[in-house]
Amino acid sequence: MPETQQVAAKRPQLHFTPQKNWINDPNGLFFDGTQYHLYFQHNPYGVGHGYMSWGHAVSTDLVNWTELPIAILHGDVADIFSGSIVVDHGNASGLGDGKVPPVIALYTAAAKDDTNQSQAIAYSLDGGSTFTKYERNPVLDRGSKNFRDPKVFRYESAQGSYWVMVAVEAIERRVLFYRSENLIDWTELSSFGPQAATGGIWECPDLFQLPISGTEELKWVLIVSLNPGGVAGGSGTQYFVGEFDGTTFTPDQNHDAWDSFAYDSLSQGDWLDWGRDFYAGVSFHGMSVHRQILIAWMSNWDYARELPHDGWRGSMSAARQLDLVAAMDGKFEIRQHFLGLPATGTMPPQTVSGEDRIELGSPTLLELTVAGNSSEQSVLSLHRSDDSLISEIRIDSALLQHHRTAGKVEHDLYASTQRMPLPSGLDELRVRVLLDHGSIEILAADGRCSLTDQLAGEAAPAYGTLRLAEGKNATFSVLPLAVKTLEVNA
């Protein structure tokens, strides 16, 4: 579909979208104690990918966002690719003015002639609204064409504290770890990979601690996005659970590298999301280890450049809070919870059998509980007001599948069926379905399983049809997500 073709589309109510033009990866997420800051890859001039700069938006509730002027504009010789932000409270960088801690953006300076990618910094003395590029950039240059996506955090230990950067050599499928005392001078520590899914290049790494639910323990988690080669095709995000000693990341389980274009089974790898549209997710700086929050770009490089647009193209996922749970096989799995939305529905649950119609018509949180040990499928079909099908969720004891129709998208790779394995041994399965204009996000098994798909150009479904096998029951509740509802629960 040409970039100039516009299709009238309702703007999402529950997800960030730009006022106009193109966006992709979230960058520089941080919380300043009052507001959440979301920076993002942005083309200031059009709906196609190019002239990469950092856009900027703020929110107090992670749902309602206010877009601000461009934070860091591309230059004559380099674009501003993905990166992260930290607040330099001790002014170790020397870039502060002695009055307020400088906000430091670390990003990839991507040469416009594609000859080099190096790490650079820019600093802000007004809380992250405007930035000045460091006059001695770059601060880290390997002479590589594919060295990018720095994510920086403060490492604390009994032996001291310092800044750690994780970045990638994308083509080599390696995550690199660096140390700095001042955010300017960096020393290489170690590397990780290639391991597990390596069919596509590695991008947008993140390293953070997560609590293990029900315990006082913490584990380190390394997130790596890759494209193509994701479990649902195209872009995807895998993760590794392990330990980090300030120098080296050691996974609990080592994985041989495999060609992730061909999956022998869905048990290969650990995936942050099983849908087509959850990529480049990163966590917020400035949050407690017990409140790790992540936002991802809700698209896929298989078709992102060719999706229908209405003067803007691209959106972010709902914010998710993460923790770990122990699985029956002894491994740890990431669990996700939607943030900024009501914890439970205000409408009483209804029990159904056979087939029932569920009225929707606006952005909605739909909660569904079905038998977890049934080999027979429960089917939720989502329809437009003219009764045509938008998408369909099929659930049995082992698998949740989401099939979306082509709708308004003229791309061979868009219409698709995504498959998500479910934990075994569940007596009942709870599924939360977040429906907005243009997207569906599914969290199953109390958040242990996530599947995110765009429904590009579509308004929120008008209604759903729930069909159950003979003799089976289910319960559901529907919570329309009006702005007032969200404000009350912010």
CSV table of C-alpha atoms in Angstrom, one decimal:
chain,number,residue,atom,x,y,z
A,1,MET,CA,0.0,0.0,0.0
A,2,PRO,CA,1.6,3.4,-1.0
A,3,GLU,CA,2.6,5.7,1.8
A,4,THR,CA,0.4,8.4,0.3
A,5,GLN,CA,-2.8,6.4,0.5
A,6,GLN,CA,-5.0,7.5,3.5
A,7,VAL,CA,-7.8,5.5,5.1
A,8,ALA,CA,-10.1,7.1,7.6
A,9,ALA,CA,-9.4,5.5,11.0
A,10,LYS,CA,-10.5,6.1,14.5
A,11,ARG,CA,-7.6,7.1,16.8
A,12,PRO,CA,-7.0,4.7,19.7
A,13,GLN,CA,-8.2,5.9,23.1
A,14,LEU,CA,-6.1,3.7,25.3
A,15,HIS,CA,-2.7,3.8,23.4
A,16,PHE,CA,-0.3,6.5,22.5
A,17,THR,CA,-0.3,7.6,18.8
A,18,PRO,CA,1.4,10.7,17.4
A,19,GLN,CA,-0.6,13.7,16.3
A,20,LYS,CA,0.8,13.2,12.8
A,21,ASN,CA,3.5,11.2,10.9
A,22,TRP,CA,5.5,8.1,11.6
A,23,ILE,CA,6.6,6.5,14.9
A,24,ASN,CA,8.3,3.2,15.9
A,25,ASP,CA,10.4,2.1,18.9
A,26,PRO,CA,9.8,3.6,22.3
A,27,ASN,CA,12.9,5.3,23.6
A,28,GLY,CA,14.2,6.9,26.8
A,29,LEU,CA,11.3,5.9,29.0
A,30,PHE,CA,11.6,7.4,32.5
A,31,PHE,CA,9.5,8.5,35.5
A,32,ASP,CA,10.4,11.8,37.1
A,33,GLY,CA,8.3,11.3,40.2
A,34,THR,CA,5.3,13.0,38.8
A,35,GLN,CA,5.1,12.2,35.1
A,36,TYR,CA,5.9,9.3,32.9
A,37,HIS,CA,8.1,10.4,29.9
A,38,LEU,CA,7.8,8.5,26.6
A,39,TYR,CA,10.2,9.3,23.8
A,40,PHE,CA,9.9,7.5,20.5
A,41,GLN,CA,11.4,7.1,17.1
A,42,HIS,CA,9.7,9.7,14.9
A,43,ASN,CA,9.8,11.1,11.4
A,44,PRO,CA,8.8,14.8,11.9
A,45,TYR,CA,8.0,15.2,8.1
A,46,GLY,CA,5.9,12.3,7.0
A,47,VAL,CA,4.2,8.9,7.5
A,48,GLY,CA,7.2,6.8,6.3
A,49,HIS,CA,10.3,5.7,8.1
A,50,GLY,CA,13.0,8.4,7.8
A,51,TYR,CA,14.7,11.4,9.4
A,52,MET,CA,14.7,9.6,12.7
A,53,SER,CA,14.4,11.9,15.6
A,54,TRP,CA,13.1,11.5,19.2
A,55,GLY,CA,9.5,12.6,19.7
A,56,HIS,CA,8.2,13.2,23.2
A,57,ALA,CA,5.0,12.7,25.2
A,58,VAL,CA,4.1,12.7,28.9
A,59,SER,CA,1.4,11.1,31.1
A,60,THR,CA,0.4,10.8,34.7
A,61,ASP,CA,-1.5,7.6,34.2
A,62,LEU,CA,0.2,5.7,31.3
A,63,VAL,CA,-3.0,6.0,29.2
A,64,ASN,CA,-3.7,9.6,28.5
A,65,TRP,CA,-0.7,11.1,26.8
A,66,THR,CA,0.2,14.7,25.9
A,67,GLU,CA,2.5,15.1,23.0
A,68,LEU,CA,5.3,17.7,23.3
A,69,PRO,CA,7.7,19.2,20.7
A,70,ILE,CA,10.5,17.1,19.2
A,71,ALA,CA,13.0,16.4,21.9
A,72,ILE,CA,16.1,15.5,19.8
A,73,LEU,CA,16.1,16.3,16.1
A,74,HIS,CA,18.1,14.4,13.5
A,75,GLY,CA,21.2,16.1,12.2
A,76,ASP,CA,22.9,16.6,8.8
A,77,VAL,CA,25.1,13.6,9.1
A,78,ALA,CA,23.3,11.3,11.5
A,79,ASP,CA,19.8,10.2,12.5
A,80,ILE,CA,18.9,9.7,16.1
A,81,PHE,CA,18.2,6.0,16.6
A,82,SER,CA,16.9,4.2,19.7
A,83,GLY,CA,18.4,4.6,23.1
A,84,SER,CA,17.6,5.4,26.8
A,85,ILE,CA,17.5,8.1,29.4
A,86,VAL,CA,18.9,8.3,32.9
A,87,VAL,CA,18.8,11.0,35.5
A,88,ASP,CA,22.3,11.9,36.6
A,89,HIS,CA,21.5,12.8,40.2
A,90,GLY,CA,25.2,13.1,41.3
A,91,ASN,CA,26.2,15.0,38.1
A,92,ALA,CA,28.9,12.4,37.5
A,93,SER,CA,28.8,13.5,33.8
A,94,GLY,CA,29.6,17.1,34.7
A,95,LEU,CA,26.9,18.2,32.4
A,96,GLY,CA,24.6,19.7,35.1
A,97,ASP,CA,24.4,23.3,36.0
A,98,GLY,CA,24.6,22.7,39.8
A,99,LYS,CA,20.9,23.5,40.2
A,100,VAL,CA,19.0,20.5,38.8
A,101,PRO,CA,20.3,17.0,37.9
A,102,PRO,CA,20.9,16.6,34.2
A,103,VAL,CA,18.6,14.3,32.3
A,104,ILE,CA,21.0,12.3,30.0
A,105,ALA,CA,19.8,10.7,26.8
A,106,LEU,CA,22.1,8.0,25.3
A,107,TYR,CA,21.2,7.2,21.7
A,108,THR,CA,22.6,5.7,18.6
A,109,ALA,CA,24.0,8.2,16.1
A,110,ALA,CA,23.3,6.4,12.8
A,111,ALA,CA,25.3,7.8,9.9
A,112,LYS,CA,22.9,8.8,7.1
A,113,ASP,CA,25.3,7.1,4.6
A,114,ASP,CA,25.0,3.9,6.6
A,115,THR,CA,28.8,3.7,7.2
A,116,ASN,CA,28.7,3.8,11.0
A,117,GLN,CA,26.6,3.5,14.2
A,118,SER,CA,28.0,4.8,17.4
A,119,GLN,CA,26.6,5.9,20.8
A,120,ALA,CA,26.2,9.5,21.6
A,121,ILE,CA,24.6,11.6,24.4
A,122,ALA,CA,22.5,14.7,24.7
A,123,TYR,CA,21.6,16.4,28.0
A,124,SER,CA,18.6,18.3,29.3
A,125,LEU,CA,18.6,20.9,32.1
A,126,ASP,CA,14.8,21.4,32.0
A,127,GLY,CA,13.6,18.0,33.0
A,128,GLY,CA,13.7,16.3,29.6
A,129,SER,CA,11.9,18.9,27.5
A,130,THR,CA,14.8,20.2,25.4
A,131,PHE,CA,18.2,18.6,24.9
A,132,THR,CA,21.7,19.8,23.9
A,133,LYS,CA,23.9,17.3,22.0
A,134,TYR,CA,27.2,16.7,23.7
A,135,GLU,CA,29.9,18.5,21.8
A,136,ARG,CA,32.4,15.6,22.0
A,137,ASN,CA,30.1,12.9,20.6
A,138,PRO,CA,30.3,10.0,20.1
A,139,VAL,CA,31.1,8.7,23.5
A,140,LEU,CA,31.4,5.0,22.3
A,141,ASP,CA,32.4,4.0,18.8
A,142,ARG,CA,33.4,0.5,17.7
A,143,GLY,CA,33.7,1.4,14.0
A,144,SER,CA,30.7,-0.8,13.3
A,145,LYS,CA,27.7,-0.3,11.0
A,146,ASN,CA,25.4,-2.2,13.3
A,147,PHE,CA,26.2,-1.2,16.9
A,148,ARG,CA,23.1,0.3,18.4
A,149,ASP,CA,20.3,0.6,20.9
A,150,PRO,CA,22.0,1.5,24.2
A,151,LYS,CA,20.0,0.8,27.4
A,152,VAL,CA,21.6,2.3,30.5
A,153,PHE,CA,20.9,1.7,34.2
A,154,ARG,CA,22.6,2.1,37.5
A,155,TYR,CA,24.1,-1.1,38.9
A,156,GLU,CA,24.2,-1.2,42.7
A,157,SER,CA,26.2,-3.7,44.8
A,158,ALA,CA,28.1,-4.0,48.1
A,159,GLN,CA,31.3,-3.4,46.2
A,160,GLY,CA,30.0,-0.1,44.7
A,161,SER,CA,27.8,1.3,42.0
A,162,TYR,CA,28.3,2.4,38.4
A,163,TRP,CA,26.5,2.8,35.1
A,164,VAL,CA,26.0,-0.2,32.9
A,165,MET,CA,25.1,0.0,29.2
A,166,VAL,CA,23.6,-2.9,27.2
A,167,ALA,CA,23.7,-2.5,23.4
A,168,VAL,CA,23.8,-4.9,20.4
A,169,GLU,CA,26.0,-5.8,17.6
A,170,ALA,CA,22.9,-6.5,15.6
A,171,ILE,CA,24.2,-8.7,12.8
A,172,GLU,CA,26.4,-10.8,15.1
A,173,ARG,CA,23.4,-11.5,17.4
A,174,ARG,CA,25.4,-10.3,20.4
A,175,VAL,CA,24.5,-8.2,23.4
A,176,LEU,CA,27.4,-6.1,24.7
A,177,PHE,CA,27.9,-4.9,28.3
A,178,TYR,CA,29.8,-1.7,29.2
A,179,ARG,CA,30.7,0.1,32.4
A,180,SER,CA,31.1,3.8,33.1
A,181,GLU,CA,31.6,6.1,36.1
A,182,ASN,CA,30.5,9.3,34.3
A,183,LEU,CA,28.3,8.2,31.3
A,184,ILE,CA,31.0,9.5,29.0
A,185,ASP,CA,33.9,7.1,29.2
A,186,TRP,CA,32.9,3.5,28.7
A,187,THR,CA,34.8,0.2,29.2
A,188,GLU,CA,33.6,-3.1,27.7
A,189,LEU,CA,32.8,-5.8,30.2
A,190,SER,CA,31.5,-8.8,28.4
A,191,SER,CA,29.1,-10.1,25.8
A,192,PHE,CA,26.2,-12.5,25.5
A,193,GLY,CA,25.0,-14.5,22.5
A,194,PRO,CA,24.3,-15.7,20.0
A,195,GLN,CA,21.8,-17.9,21.7
A,196,ALA,CA,18.2,-19.1,21.1
A,197,ALA,CA,16.4,-17.4,18.3
A,198,THR,CA,18.9,-16.0,15.8
A,199,GLY,CA,17.0,-16.0,12.5
A,200,GLY,CA,16.9,-12.2,12.5
A,201,ILE,CA,19.1,-9.5,13.7
A,202,TRP,CA,19.1,-8.6,17.4
A,203,GLU,CA,17.9,-5.2,18.6
A,204,CYS,CA,16.7,-3.1,21.5
A,205,PRO,CA,18.1,-5.1,24.5
A,206,ASP,CA,17.1,-4.3,28.1
A,207,LEU,CA,18.4,-5.7,31.4
A,208,PHE,CA,16.6,-5.4,34.7
A,209,GLN,CA,15.7,-7.2,37.9
A,210,LEU,CA,12.2,-8.7,38.5
A,211,PRO,CA,10.7,-10.0,41.7
A,212,ILE,CA,9.6,-13.6,41.9
A,213,SER,CA,6.0,-13.6,42.9
A,214,GLY,CA,5.4,-14.9,46.5
A,215,THR,CA,9.0,-14.6,47.5
A,216,GLU,CA,11.6,-11.9,48.5
A,217,GLU,CA,13.9,-13.1,45.7
A,218,LEU,CA,14.9,-11.2,42.6
A,219,LYS,CA,16.2,-12.4,39.2
A,220,TRP,CA,17.8,-10.6,36.3
A,221,VAL,CA,16.0,-10.6,33.0
A,222,LEU,CA,17.6,-9.9,29.6
A,223,ILE,CA,15.2,-8.9,26.8
A,224,VAL,CA,16.2,-9.0,23.2
A,225,SER,CA,14.1,-8.1,20.2
A,226,LEU,CA,14.8,-9.7,16.9
A,227,ASN,CA,13.7,-9.1,13.3
A,228,PRO,CA,12.8,-11.1,11.4
A,229,GLY,CA,12.5,-14.6,13.1
A,230,GLY,CA,9.9,-13.8,15.8
A,231,VAL,CA,7.7,-16.7,16.9
A,232,ALA,CA,4.7,-15.3,15.1
A,233,GLY,CA,6.7,-14.2,12.0
A,234,GLY,CA,8.7,-11.0,11.4
A,235,SER,CA,9.4,-9.0,14.5
A,236,GLY,CA,9.4,-10.6,18.0
A,237,THR,CA,10.9,-10.3,21.5
A,238,GLN,CA,12.6,-13.1,23.4
A,239,TYR,CA,13.9,-13.1,27.0
A,240,PHE,CA,16.4,-14.8,29.2
A,241,VAL,CA,16.2,-15.2,33.0
A,242,GLY,CA,19.5,-15.5,34.9
A,243,GLU,CA,22.0,-13.6,37.0
A,244,PHE,CA,24.1,-10.5,36.4
A,245,ASP,CA,27.2,-9.9,38.6
A,246,GLY,CA,27.9,-6.4,37.4
A,247,THR,CA,30.1,-7.8,34.6
A,248,THR,CA,28.6,-10.9,33.0
A,249,PHE,CA,25.0,-12.0,32.4
A,250,THR,CA,24.6,-15.8,32.9
A,251,PRO,CA,21.3,-17.4,31.9
A,252,ASP,CA,19.7,-20.0,34.0
A,253,GLN,CA,19.6,-22.2,30.9
A,254,ASN,CA,22.0,-22.0,28.0
A,255,HIS,CA,20.3,-22.3,24.6
A,256,ASP,CA,21.9,-23.4,21.3
A,257,ALA,CA,21.3,-20.8,18.5
A,258,TRP,CA,18.7,-21.9,16.0
A,259,ASP,CA,17.3,-20.6,12.8
A,260,SER,CA,14.1,-19.1,14.2
A,261,PHE,CA,12.4,-18.9,10.8
A,262,ALA,CA,11.4,-22.6,11.3
A,263,TYR,CA,10.0,-23.6,14.7
A,264,ASP,CA,9.8,-27.3,15.4
A,265,SER,CA,7.4,-26.5,18.3
A,266,LEU,CA,6.1,-23.6,20.2
A,267,SER,CA,8.2,-24.7,23.2
A,268,GLN,CA,11.3,-23.3,21.5
A,269,GLY,CA,12.4,-20.1,23.3
A,270,ASP,CA,10.8,-17.8,25.8
A,271,TRP,CA,8.8,-15.1,24.2
A,272,LEU,CA,7.6,-11.9,25.8
A,273,ASP,CA,4.6,-11.9,23.5
A,274,TRP,CA,3.2,-14.4,21.0
A,275,GLY,CA,1.4,-11.9,18.7
A,276,ARG,CA,2.6,-10.1,15.5
A,277,ASP,CA,2.8,-6.6,17.0
A,278,PHE,CA,4.8,-6.2,20.1
A,279,TYR,CA,8.4,-5.1,19.4
A,280,ALA,CA,11.3,-3.1,20.8
A,281,GLY,CA,9.8,-3.0,24.3
A,282,VAL,CA,11.8,-1.4,27.0
A,283,SER,CA,11.4,-0.5,30.7
A,284,PHE,CA,11.2,2.8,32.5
A,285,HIS,CA,14.1,4.4,34.3
A,286,GLY,CA,13.2,5.7,37.8
A,287,MET,CA,11.0,2.9,38.9
A,288,SER,CA,11.3,0.5,41.9
A,289,VAL,CA,12.4,-3.0,41.1
A,290,HIS,CA,9.0,-4.0,42.3
A,291,ARG,CA,7.3,-1.8,39.7
A,292,GLN,CA,9.0,-2.6,36.5
A,293,ILE,CA,7.0,-1.1,33.6
A,294,LEU,CA,7.4,-1.8,29.9
A,295,ILE,CA,5.9,-0.3,26.7
A,296,ALA,CA,6.5,-1.7,23.2
A,297,TRP,CA,5.9,-0.6,19.7
A,298,MET,CA,2.7,-2.2,18.4
A,299,SER,CA,3.7,-3.1,14.9
A,300,ASN,CA,5.9,-5.5,12.8
A,301,TRP,CA,8.5,-4.7,10.3
A,302,ASP,CA,6.9,-7.2,7.9
A,303,TYR,CA,4.3,-4.6,7.0
A,304,ALA,CA,4.8,-1.5,9.2
A,305,ARG,CA,5.7,0.7,6.3
A,306,GLU,CA,2.6,-0.3,4.3
A,307,LEU,CA,-0.2,-0.1,6.8
A,308,PRO,CA,-3.1,2.2,6.1
A,309,HIS,CA,-2.7,5.6,7.8
A,310,ASP,CA,-4.8,8.7,8.5
A,311,GLY,CA,-2.0,11.2,8.6
A,312,TRP,CA,-0.3,9.3,11.4
A,313,ARG,CA,1.1,5.8,11.4
A,314,GLY,CA,2.1,3.7,14.5
A,315,SER,CA,1.1,3.3,18.1
A,316,MET,CA,2.5,2.0,21.4
A,317,SER,CA,1.2,-1.0,23.4
A,318,ALA,CA,-0.6,-0.6,26.7
A,319,ALA,CA,1.9,-0.2,29.6
A,320,ARG,CA,2.6,-3.5,31.3
A,321,GLN,CA,3.9,-4.2,34.8
A,322,LEU,CA,6.2,-7.2,35.0
A,323,ASP,CA,7.1,-9.8,37.5
A,324,LEU,CA,8.2,-13.5,37.5
A,325,VAL,CA,6.4,-16.7,38.4
A,326,ALA,CA,7.8,-20.2,38.8
A,327,ALA,CA,6.5,-22.6,36.2
A,328,MET,CA,5.9,-26.3,36.9
A,329,ASP,CA,9.1,-27.2,35.1
A,330,GLY,CA,11.2,-25.1,37.4
A,331,LYS,CA,11.7,-22.3,35.0
A,332,PHE,CA,10.7,-18.7,35.6
A,333,GLU,CA,8.2,-16.9,33.4
A,334,ILE,CA,7.5,-13.3,32.9
A,335,ARG,CA,3.9,-12.3,34.0
A,336,GLN,CA,2.3,-9.1,32.7
A,337,HIS,CA,-0.4,-6.9,34.0
A,338,PHE,CA,-2.1,-4.0,32.2
A,339,LEU,CA,-1.5,-0.6,33.9
A,340,GLY,CA,-3.6,2.5,33.9
A,341,LEU,CA,-6.8,0.4,33.6
A,342,PRO,CA,-9.3,-0.7,36.3
A,343,ALA,CA,-8.1,-3.8,38.1
A,344,THR,CA,-11.6,-5.4,37.9
A,345,GLY,CA,-14.7,-4.9,35.9
A,346,THR,CA,-17.6,-2.9,37.4
A,347,MET,CA,-20.2,-4.9,35.6
A,348,PRO,CA,-21.2,-8.2,37.2
A,349,PRO,CA,-19.9,-11.3,35.5
A,350,GLN,CA,-22.4,-13.3,33.4
A,351,THR,CA,-22.5,-17.1,33.1
A,352,VAL,CA,-23.2,-18.4,29.6
A,353,SER,CA,-23.5,-21.7,27.8
A,354,GLY,CA,-23.9,-22.6,24.2
A,355,GLU,CA,-23.8,-19.3,22.2
A,356,ASP,CA,-24.2,-15.7,23.4
A,357,ARG,CA,-23.8,-12.2,22.0
A,358,ILE,CA,-21.7,-9.7,23.8
A,359,GLU,CA,-22.3,-6.0,23.1
A,360,LEU,CA,-19.2,-3.9,22.7
A,361,GLY,CA,-19.0,-0.9,20.4
A,362,SER,CA,-16.2,1.1,22.2
A,363,PRO,CA,-12.8,0.5,23.7
A,364,THR,CA,-13.4,-2.2,26.3
A,365,LEU,CA,-11.8,-4.6,28.7
A,366,LEU,CA,-13.4,-8.0,28.3
A,367,GLU,CA,-12.7,-10.6,31.0
A,368,LEU,CA,-13.5,-14.2,30.1
A,369,THR,CA,-13.1,-17.4,32.3
A,370,VAL,CA,-13.4,-20.8,30.6
A,371,ALA,CA,-12.6,-24.3,31.7
A,372,GLY,CA,-8.8,-24.9,31.6
A,373,ASN,CA,-8.9,-28.6,31.1
A,374,SER,CA,-11.1,-28.9,28.1
A,375,SER,CA,-9.9,-30.2,24.7
A,376,GLU,CA,-12.9,-28.6,23.1
A,377,GLN,CA,-12.7,-25.1,21.8
A,378,SER,CA,-14.3,-22.0,23.1
A,379,VAL,CA,-14.6,-19.3,20.4
A,380,LEU,CA,-14.9,-15.6,20.7
A,381,SER,CA,-15.7,-13.9,17.4
A,382,LEU,CA,-15.4,-10.1,17.1
A,383,HIS,CA,-17.6,-8.3,14.5
A,384,ARG,CA,-18.1,-5.0,12.8
A,385,SER,CA,-21.6,-3.4,13.0
A,386,ASP,CA,-22.4,-4.9,9.5
A,387,ASP,CA,-21.8,-8.4,11.0
A,388,SER,CA,-18.6,-9.0,9.1
A,389,LEU,CA,-15.7,-10.7,11.0
A,390,ILE,CA,-12.7,-8.7,12.3
A,391,SER,CA,-11.0,-11.4,14.2
A,392,GLU,CA,-11.5,-14.5,16.2
A,393,ILE,CA,-10.0,-16.1,19.4
A,394,ARG,CA,-10.1,-19.8,19.8
A,395,ILE,CA,-9.2,-21.4,23.2
A,396,ASP,CA,-8.6,-25.0,24.2
A,397,SER,CA,-6.6,-26.6,27.1
A,398,ALA,CA,-3.3,-26.3,25.3
A,399,LEU,CA,-3.5,-23.3,22.9
A,400,LEU,CA,-5.0,-19.9,22.4
A,401,GLN,CA,-5.2,-18.8,18.8
A,402,HIS,CA,-6.0,-15.4,17.4
A,403,HIS,CA,-7.0,-15.1,13.7
A,404,ARG,CA,-7.3,-11.7,12.1
A,405,THR,CA,-8.8,-11.0,8.7
A,406,ALA,CA,-7.1,-8.7,6.1
A,407,GLY,CA,-9.7,-5.9,6.7
A,408,LYS,CA,-8.4,-2.7,5.3
A,409,VAL,CA,-4.8,-3.9,4.9
A,410,GLU,CA,-3.6,-4.9,1.5
A,411,HIS,CA,-0.5,-6.9,2.4
A,412,ASP,CA,0.0,-10.6,2.0
A,413,LEU,CA,1.6,-11.0,5.4
A,414,TYR,CA,-1.0,-9.2,7.5
A,415,ALA,CA,-4.0,-11.6,7.6
A,416,SER,CA,-2.7,-14.3,9.9
A,417,THR,CA,-3.3,-16.7,12.8
A,418,GLN,CA,-1.1,-16.4,15.9
A,419,ARG,CA,-0.7,-19.3,18.3
A,420,MET,CA,0.1,-19.1,22.0
A,421,PRO,CA,0.7,-22.1,24.2
A,422,LEU,CA,-1.1,-22.2,27.6
A,423,PRO,CA,0.1,-23.6,30.9
A,424,SER,CA,-1.0,-27.1,31.6
A,425,GLY,CA,-3.0,-28.3,34.6
A,426,LEU,CA,-5.3,-25.3,35.0
A,427,ASP,CA,-8.8,-26.0,36.2
A,428,GLU,CA,-9.9,-22.7,34.8
A,429,LEU,CA,-8.4,-20.2,32.4
A,430,ARG,CA,-8.8,-16.4,32.9
A,431,VAL,CA,-8.4,-14.3,29.8
A,432,ARG,CA,-8.3,-10.5,29.7
A,433,VAL,CA,-8.9,-8.9,26.3
A,434,LEU,CA,-8.1,-5.2,25.8
A,435,LEU,CA,-9.9,-3.9,22.8
A,436,ASP,CA,-9.2,-0.5,21.3
A,437,HIS,CA,-9.6,1.2,18.0
A,438,GLY,CA,-7.0,-0.6,15.9
A,439,SER,CA,-5.7,-3.3,18.3
A,440,ILE,CA,-6.3,-6.3,20.5
A,441,GLU,CA,-4.1,-7.3,23.5
A,442,ILE,CA,-4.7,-10.6,25.2
A,443,LEU,CA,-3.3,-11.6,28.6
A,444,ALA,CA,-4.1,-15.2,29.6
A,445,ALA,CA,-3.4,-17.4,32.6
A,446,ASP,CA,-3.3,-14.4,35.0
A,447,GLY,CA,-0.8,-12.6,32.7
A,448,ARG,CA,1.7,-15.5,32.1
A,449,CYS,CA,0.8,-15.5,28.4
A,450,SER,CA,0.6,-12.4,26.2
A,451,LEU,CA,-0.6,-12.0,22.6
A,452,THR,CA,-0.7,-8.5,20.9
A,453,ASP,CA,-2.1,-7.9,17.4
A,454,GLN,CA,-3.0,-4.8,15.5
A,455,LEU,CA,-6.4,-4.6,13.9
A,456,ALA,CA,-5.2,-1.8,11.6
A,457,GLY,CA,-7.8,0.7,10.5
A,458,GLU,CA,-10.6,-0.9,12.5
A,459,ALA,CA,-12.9,0.7,15.0
A,460,ALA,CA,-13.3,-1.2,18.2
A,461,PRO,CA,-15.6,-4.2,17.5
A,462,ALA,CA,-19.3,-3.6,17.6
A,463,TYR,CA,-20.1,-6.9,19.3
A,464,GLY,CA,-18.7,-10.3,20.0
A,465,THR,CA,-20.1,-13.8,19.8
A,466,LEU,CA,-19.1,-16.4,22.4
A,467,ARG,CA,-19.6,-20.0,21.4
A,468,LEU,CA,-19.0,-22.9,23.8
A,469,ALA,CA,-19.0,-26.7,23.3
A,470,GLU,CA,-22.1,-28.5,24.4
A,471,GLY,CA,-22.3,-28.8,28.1
A,472,LYS,CA,-19.6,-26.2,28.8
A,473,ASN,CA,-20.1,-23.0,30.7
A,474,ALA,CA,-18.1,-19.8,30.8
A,475,THR,CA,-18.3,-16.4,32.6
A,476,PHE,CA,-17.5,-13.0,31.2
A,477,SER,CA,-17.7,-9.4,32.2
A,478,VAL,CA,-17.5,-6.3,30.0
A,479,LEU,CA,-16.0,-3.0,31.1
A,480,PRO,CA,-16.3,-0.1,28.6
A,481,LEU,CA,-13.3,2.1,29.1
A,482,ALA,CA,-14.5,5.7,28.9
A,483,VAL,CA,-12.1,8.5,29.7
A,484,LYS,CA,-13.9,9.2,33.0
A,485,THR,CA,-13.5,5.6,34.1
A,486,LEU,CA,-9.7,5.8,33.5
A,487,GLU,CA,-9.4,9.1,35.3
A,488,VAL,CA,-11.1,7.7,38.4
A,489,ASN,CA,-8.7,4.7,38.3
A,490,ALA,CA,-5.5,6.6,37.5
